[in-house]
């Protein structure tokens, strides 16, 4: 998310006008979204996105370019209906799918791939899941992994991938050679400089760029408001319990968790 509560926009007369609001750059279901920043904003500026430190630096095209430390890779982008695309390859076992991928910073997934555009069904194993919310409503599909994602200058091994149902994109005009999207779980592994006027993005590999891709396999996530912990201290020299005392891990040998008066964990 980009907080514009302290941002100011310089007008033609030289005056700076405060701008309030929150703009979507990275998807976060917990935040209220007031708008989306798109090409009409970025084409007049240079922007540097740092996922790790959670900030965006913006400069006018007339200002000096960003100082860059370390190596950045120049990646050509092209536009369709104001949206940026890059060319990439996805390796699915012995099959290679190559085409245009939307750079989608609003997606928390790594990759979306359209089965109907590549003529290849999702390789097993996969599982069906809710993928998010789109223009046509809820989007469902399959989730799994692929052999690799090749961006030319770097290859991701066994990235996570989602295959949205084709019905989610009915009545949407898509770029003819588009076969998917690259989302935040890939983009967050780079430091990014956006230069739309040059039709390029510059990507710097971060230290965790090759970190493994994992799914949450816990089975259930429990969120409970108002947990009450009641500890029972058992002195090591005695078998008699001393209930209702505070829990100290240095002196206690057991602790019990109660939810609404019912013991659930020990």
GROMACS .gro file of C-alpha atoms in nm:
model
  266
    1UNK     CA    1   0.000   0.000   0.000
    2UNK     CA    2   0.109   0.356  -0.066
    3UNK     CA    3   0.001   0.613   0.193
    4UNK     CA    4  -0.041   0.954   0.033
    5UNK     CA    5  -0.158   1.125   0.352
    6UNK     CA    6   0.158   1.339   0.361
    7UNK     CA    7   0.219   1.366  -0.012
    8UNK     CA    8   0.207   1.697  -0.200
    9UNK     CA    9   0.161   1.757  -0.571
   10UNK     CA   10   0.333   2.055  -0.734
   11UNK     CA   11   0.094   2.252  -0.954
   12UNK     CA   12   0.184   2.453  -1.266
   13UNK     CA   13   0.178   2.775  -1.064
   14UNK     CA   14   0.443   2.634  -0.829
   15UNK     CA   15   0.209   2.578  -0.536
   16UNK     CA   16   0.213   2.243  -0.358
   17UNK     CA   17  -0.124   2.094  -0.275
   18UNK     CA   18  -0.159   1.821  -0.010
   19UNK     CA   19  -0.310   1.498  -0.142
   20UNK     CA   20  -0.485   1.257   0.088
   21UNK     CA   21  -0.566   0.894   0.030
   22UNK     CA   22  -0.428   0.544   0.005
   23UNK     CA   23  -0.344   0.393  -0.330
   24UNK     CA   24  -0.314   0.026  -0.419
   25UNK     CA   25   0.025  -0.103  -0.526
   26UNK     CA   26   0.044  -0.437  -0.346
   27UNK     CA   27  -0.266  -0.637  -0.256
   28UNK     CA   28  -0.358  -0.646   0.113
   29UNK     CA   29  -0.704  -0.772   0.203
   30UNK     CA   30  -0.684  -0.608   0.546
   31UNK     CA   31  -0.666  -0.253   0.408
   32UNK     CA   32  -0.934  -0.032   0.266
   33UNK     CA   33  -0.840   0.078  -0.086
   34UNK     CA   34  -0.924   0.425  -0.212
   35UNK     CA   35  -0.787   0.387  -0.564
   36UNK     CA   36  -0.536   0.238  -0.805
   37UNK     CA   37  -0.223   0.401  -0.942
   38UNK     CA   38  -0.180   0.322  -1.310
   39UNK     CA   39   0.001   0.418  -1.627
   40UNK     CA   40  -0.134   0.775  -1.639
   41UNK     CA   41   0.056   0.839  -1.316
   42UNK     CA   42   0.377   0.647  -1.383
   43UNK     CA   43   0.431   0.753  -1.745
   44UNK     CA   44   0.524   1.105  -1.629
   45UNK     CA   45   0.760   0.988  -1.354
   46UNK     CA   46   1.027   0.743  -1.250
   47UNK     CA   47   0.943   0.523  -0.952
   48UNK     CA   48   1.163   0.307  -0.735
   49UNK     CA   49   0.984   0.031  -0.543
   50UNK     CA   50   1.150  -0.132  -0.244
   51UNK     CA   51   0.937  -0.418  -0.115
   52UNK     CA   52   1.180  -0.508   0.162
   53UNK     CA   53   1.174  -0.164   0.326
   54UNK     CA   54   0.816  -0.093   0.216
   55UNK     CA   55   0.861   0.238   0.041
   56UNK     CA   56   0.823   0.395  -0.303
   57UNK     CA   57   1.043   0.679  -0.421
   58UNK     CA   58   0.910   0.897  -0.703
   59UNK     CA   59   1.096   1.146  -0.922
   60UNK     CA   60   1.007   1.366  -1.214
   61UNK     CA   61   1.153   1.277  -1.554
   62UNK     CA   62   1.343   1.607  -1.542
   63UNK     CA   63   1.515   1.511  -1.215
   64UNK     CA   64   1.838   1.316  -1.191
   65UNK     CA   65   1.800   0.937  -1.227
   66UNK     CA   66   1.800   0.725  -0.914
   67UNK     CA   67   2.134   0.634  -0.768
   68UNK     CA   68   2.181   0.262  -0.812
   69UNK     CA   69   2.407   0.038  -0.610
   70UNK     CA   70   2.469  -0.308  -0.745
   71UNK     CA   71   2.363  -0.456  -1.076
   72UNK     CA   72   2.022  -0.383  -1.230
   73UNK     CA   73   1.885  -0.578  -1.525
   74UNK     CA   74   1.707  -0.381  -1.796
   75UNK     CA   75   1.381  -0.553  -1.897
   76UNK     CA   76   1.180  -0.428  -2.199
   77UNK     CA   77   0.808  -0.380  -2.141
   78UNK     CA   78   0.522  -0.318  -2.380
   79UNK     CA   79   0.176  -0.184  -2.311
   80UNK     CA   80  -0.174  -0.298  -2.389
   81UNK     CA   81  -0.463  -0.081  -2.274
   82UNK     CA   82  -0.226   0.099  -2.039
   83UNK     CA   83  -0.100  -0.214  -1.866
   84UNK     CA   84   0.266  -0.328  -1.866
   85UNK     CA   85   0.370  -0.667  -2.005
   86UNK     CA   86   0.697  -0.860  -2.023
   87UNK     CA   87   0.790  -1.167  -2.223
   88UNK     CA   88   0.877  -1.479  -2.022
   89UNK     CA   89   0.883  -1.856  -2.038
   90UNK     CA   90   0.722  -2.110  -1.807
   91UNK     CA   91   0.859  -2.463  -1.801
   92UNK     CA   92   0.592  -2.725  -1.730
   93UNK     CA   93   0.778  -3.055  -1.711
   94UNK     CA   94   0.889  -3.110  -2.074
   95UNK     CA   95   0.670  -2.832  -2.218
   96UNK     CA   96   0.765  -2.464  -2.252
   97UNK     CA   97   0.499  -2.192  -2.269
   98UNK     CA   98   0.624  -1.853  -2.390
   99UNK     CA   99   0.424  -1.533  -2.418
  100UNK     CA  100   0.332  -1.202  -2.257
  101UNK     CA  101   0.279  -1.176  -1.883
  102UNK     CA  102   0.108  -0.884  -1.712
  103UNK     CA  103   0.318  -0.726  -1.436
  104UNK     CA  104   0.053  -0.733  -1.164
  105UNK     CA  105   0.173  -0.574  -0.841
  106UNK     CA  106  -0.183  -0.600  -0.706
  107UNK     CA  107  -0.164  -0.980  -0.699
  108UNK     CA  108  -0.010  -1.159  -0.402
  109UNK     CA  109   0.044  -1.476  -0.610
  110UNK     CA  110   0.367  -1.564  -0.791
  111UNK     CA  111   0.229  -1.657  -1.135
  112UNK     CA  112  -0.109  -1.694  -1.304
  113UNK     CA  113  -0.116  -1.906  -1.618
  114UNK     CA  114  -0.413  -1.945  -1.853
  115UNK     CA  115  -0.462  -2.308  -1.956
  116UNK     CA  116  -0.682  -2.215  -2.252
  117UNK     CA  117  -0.410  -1.988  -2.393
  118UNK     CA  118  -0.125  -2.240  -2.374
  119UNK     CA  119  -0.322  -2.552  -2.477
  120UNK     CA  120  -0.187  -2.741  -2.179
  121UNK     CA  121  -0.368  -2.859  -1.867
  122UNK     CA  122  -0.231  -2.809  -1.518
  123UNK     CA  123   0.020  -3.083  -1.432
  124UNK     CA  124  -0.042  -3.283  -1.119
  125UNK     CA  125  -0.030  -3.249  -0.830
  126UNK     CA  126  -0.260  -2.949  -0.791
  127UNK     CA  127  -0.550  -2.847  -0.569
  128UNK     CA  128  -0.858  -2.636  -0.634
  129UNK     CA  129  -0.879  -2.308  -0.449
  130UNK     CA  130  -1.025  -1.959  -0.431
  131UNK     CA  131  -0.781  -1.727  -0.612
  132UNK     CA  132  -0.927  -1.385  -0.545
  133UNK     CA  133  -1.178  -1.131  -0.672
  134UNK     CA  134  -1.184  -0.996  -1.027
  135UNK     CA  135  -1.399  -0.778  -1.250
  136UNK     CA  136  -1.644  -1.064  -1.304
  137UNK     CA  137  -1.658  -1.157  -0.936
  138UNK     CA  138  -1.492  -1.437  -0.743
  139UNK     CA  139  -1.211  -1.619  -0.921
  140UNK     CA  140  -1.156  -1.989  -0.861
  141UNK     CA  141  -0.901  -2.223  -1.010
  142UNK     CA  142  -0.615  -2.460  -0.943
  143UNK     CA  143  -0.290  -2.414  -0.755
  144UNK     CA  144   0.032  -2.605  -0.793
  145UNK     CA  145   0.394  -2.563  -0.895
  146UNK     CA  146   0.581  -2.561  -1.226
  147UNK     CA  147   0.936  -2.657  -1.313
  148UNK     CA  148   1.063  -2.304  -1.370
  149UNK     CA  149   0.990  -1.943  -1.465
  150UNK     CA  150   1.251  -1.796  -1.700
  151UNK     CA  151   1.276  -1.417  -1.723
  152UNK     CA  152   1.584  -1.429  -1.944
  153UNK     CA  153   1.829  -1.285  -1.692
  154UNK     CA  154   1.711  -1.508  -1.406
  155UNK     CA  155   1.528  -1.838  -1.363
  156UNK     CA  156   1.304  -1.922  -1.068
  157UNK     CA  157   1.297  -2.291  -0.978
  158UNK     CA  158   0.966  -2.458  -0.885
  159UNK     CA  159   0.764  -2.140  -0.835
  160UNK     CA  160   0.405  -2.150  -0.718
  161UNK     CA  161   0.144  -2.108  -0.990
  162UNK     CA  162  -0.230  -2.061  -1.019
  163UNK     CA  163  -0.454  -2.157  -1.312
  164UNK     CA  164  -0.770  -1.939  -1.301
  165UNK     CA  165  -1.090  -2.078  -1.449
  166UNK     CA  166  -1.144  -1.945  -1.801
  167UNK     CA  167  -1.489  -1.811  -1.713
  168UNK     CA  168  -1.335  -1.547  -1.487
  169UNK     CA  169  -1.213  -1.355  -1.794
  170UNK     CA  170  -1.523  -1.359  -2.008
  171UNK     CA  171  -1.611  -1.024  -2.168
  172UNK     CA  172  -1.259  -0.893  -2.097
  173UNK     CA  173  -1.044  -0.779  -2.389
  174UNK     CA  174  -0.704  -0.939  -2.340
  175UNK     CA  175  -0.371  -0.893  -2.515
  176UNK     CA  176  -0.367  -1.157  -2.790
  177UNK     CA  177  -0.037  -1.314  -2.684
  178UNK     CA  178  -0.097  -1.287  -2.310
  179UNK     CA  179  -0.071  -1.621  -2.133
  180UNK     CA  180  -0.063  -1.511  -1.770
  181UNK     CA  181   0.047  -1.269  -1.499
  182UNK     CA  182   0.349  -1.223  -1.275
  183UNK     CA  183   0.249  -1.114  -0.927
  184UNK     CA  184   0.384  -0.984  -0.601
  185UNK     CA  185   0.548  -1.304  -0.479
  186UNK     CA  186   0.789  -1.278  -0.774
  187UNK     CA  187   0.815  -0.898  -0.791
  188UNK     CA  188   0.891  -0.868  -0.418
  189UNK     CA  189   1.217  -1.055  -0.478
  190UNK     CA  190   1.351  -0.755  -0.670
  191UNK     CA  191   1.422  -0.391  -0.614
  192UNK     CA  192   1.236  -0.227  -0.902
  193UNK     CA  193   1.280   0.097  -1.095
  194UNK     CA  194   0.987   0.178  -1.324
  195UNK     CA  195   1.069   0.385  -1.631
  196UNK     CA  196   0.754   0.376  -1.843
  197UNK     CA  197   0.876   0.661  -2.064
  198UNK     CA  198   1.168   0.437  -2.166
  199UNK     CA  199   0.939   0.132  -2.189
  200UNK     CA  200   1.161  -0.048  -1.941
  201UNK     CA  201   1.175  -0.172  -1.586
  202UNK     CA  202   1.505  -0.221  -1.406
  203UNK     CA  203   1.527  -0.514  -1.166
  204UNK     CA  204   1.788  -0.583  -0.900
  205UNK     CA  205   1.805  -0.928  -0.742
  206UNK     CA  206   1.753  -0.924  -0.365
  207UNK     CA  207   1.923  -1.168  -0.129
  208UNK     CA  208   1.611  -1.385  -0.099
  209UNK     CA  209   1.546  -1.404  -0.474
  210UNK     CA  210   1.605  -1.781  -0.477
  211UNK     CA  211   1.420  -1.859  -0.154
  212UNK     CA  212   1.195  -2.167  -0.195
  213UNK     CA  213   0.826  -2.122  -0.271
  214UNK     CA  214   0.598  -2.280  -0.011
  215UNK     CA  215   0.226  -2.329   0.034
  216UNK     CA  216   0.067  -2.301   0.376
  217UNK     CA  217   0.008  -2.669   0.462
  218UNK     CA  218  -0.112  -2.616   0.818
  219UNK     CA  219  -0.465  -2.728   0.728
  220UNK     CA  220  -0.636  -2.465   0.942
  221UNK     CA  221  -0.563  -2.113   1.059
  222UNK     CA  222  -0.733  -2.028   1.389
  223UNK     CA  223  -0.808  -1.669   1.475
  224UNK     CA  224  -0.977  -1.612   1.810
  225UNK     CA  225  -1.052  -1.280   1.975
  226UNK     CA  226  -1.039  -1.293   2.353
  227UNK     CA  227  -0.818  -1.587   2.441
  228UNK     CA  228  -0.785  -1.638   2.816
  229UNK     CA  229  -0.486  -1.833   2.937
  230UNK     CA  230  -0.512  -2.002   3.274
  231UNK     CA  231  -0.188  -2.160   3.394
  232UNK     CA  232  -0.144  -2.438   3.644
  233UNK     CA  233   0.187  -2.443   3.825
  234UNK     CA  234   0.311  -2.779   3.936
  235UNK     CA  235   0.613  -2.755   4.168
  236UNK     CA  236   0.871  -3.011   4.073
  237UNK     CA  237   0.886  -3.149   4.429
  238UNK     CA  238   0.509  -3.181   4.474
  239UNK     CA  239   0.218  -3.337   4.288
  240UNK     CA  240  -0.039  -3.086   4.423
  241UNK     CA  241  -0.161  -2.831   4.172
  242UNK     CA  242  -0.170  -2.462   4.245
  243UNK     CA  243  -0.434  -2.329   4.001
  244UNK     CA  244  -0.506  -1.981   3.874
  245UNK     CA  245  -0.154  -1.841   3.896
  246UNK     CA  246   0.040  -1.660   3.630
  247UNK     CA  247   0.248  -1.871   3.398
  248UNK     CA  248   0.625  -1.848   3.427
  249UNK     CA  249   0.813  -2.076   3.187
  250UNK     CA  250   1.115  -2.079   3.418
  251UNK     CA  251   0.930  -2.228   3.715
  252UNK     CA  252   0.627  -2.399   3.561
  253UNK     CA  253   0.621  -2.741   3.405
  254UNK     CA  254   0.280  -2.719   3.236
  255UNK     CA  255   0.028  -2.470   3.105
  256UNK     CA  256  -0.331  -2.514   2.988
  257UNK     CA  257  -0.521  -2.298   2.734
  258UNK     CA  258  -0.892  -2.232   2.795
  259UNK     CA  259  -1.131  -2.087   2.537
  260UNK     CA  260  -1.462  -1.973   2.689
  261UNK     CA  261  -1.400  -2.188   2.993
  262UNK     CA  262  -1.321  -2.506   2.800
  263UNK     CA  263  -0.979  -2.658   2.811
  264UNK     CA  264  -0.851  -2.702   2.458
  265UNK     CA  265  -0.472  -2.733   2.473
  266UNK     CA  266  -0.221  -2.846   2.728
   0.00000   0.00000   0.00000
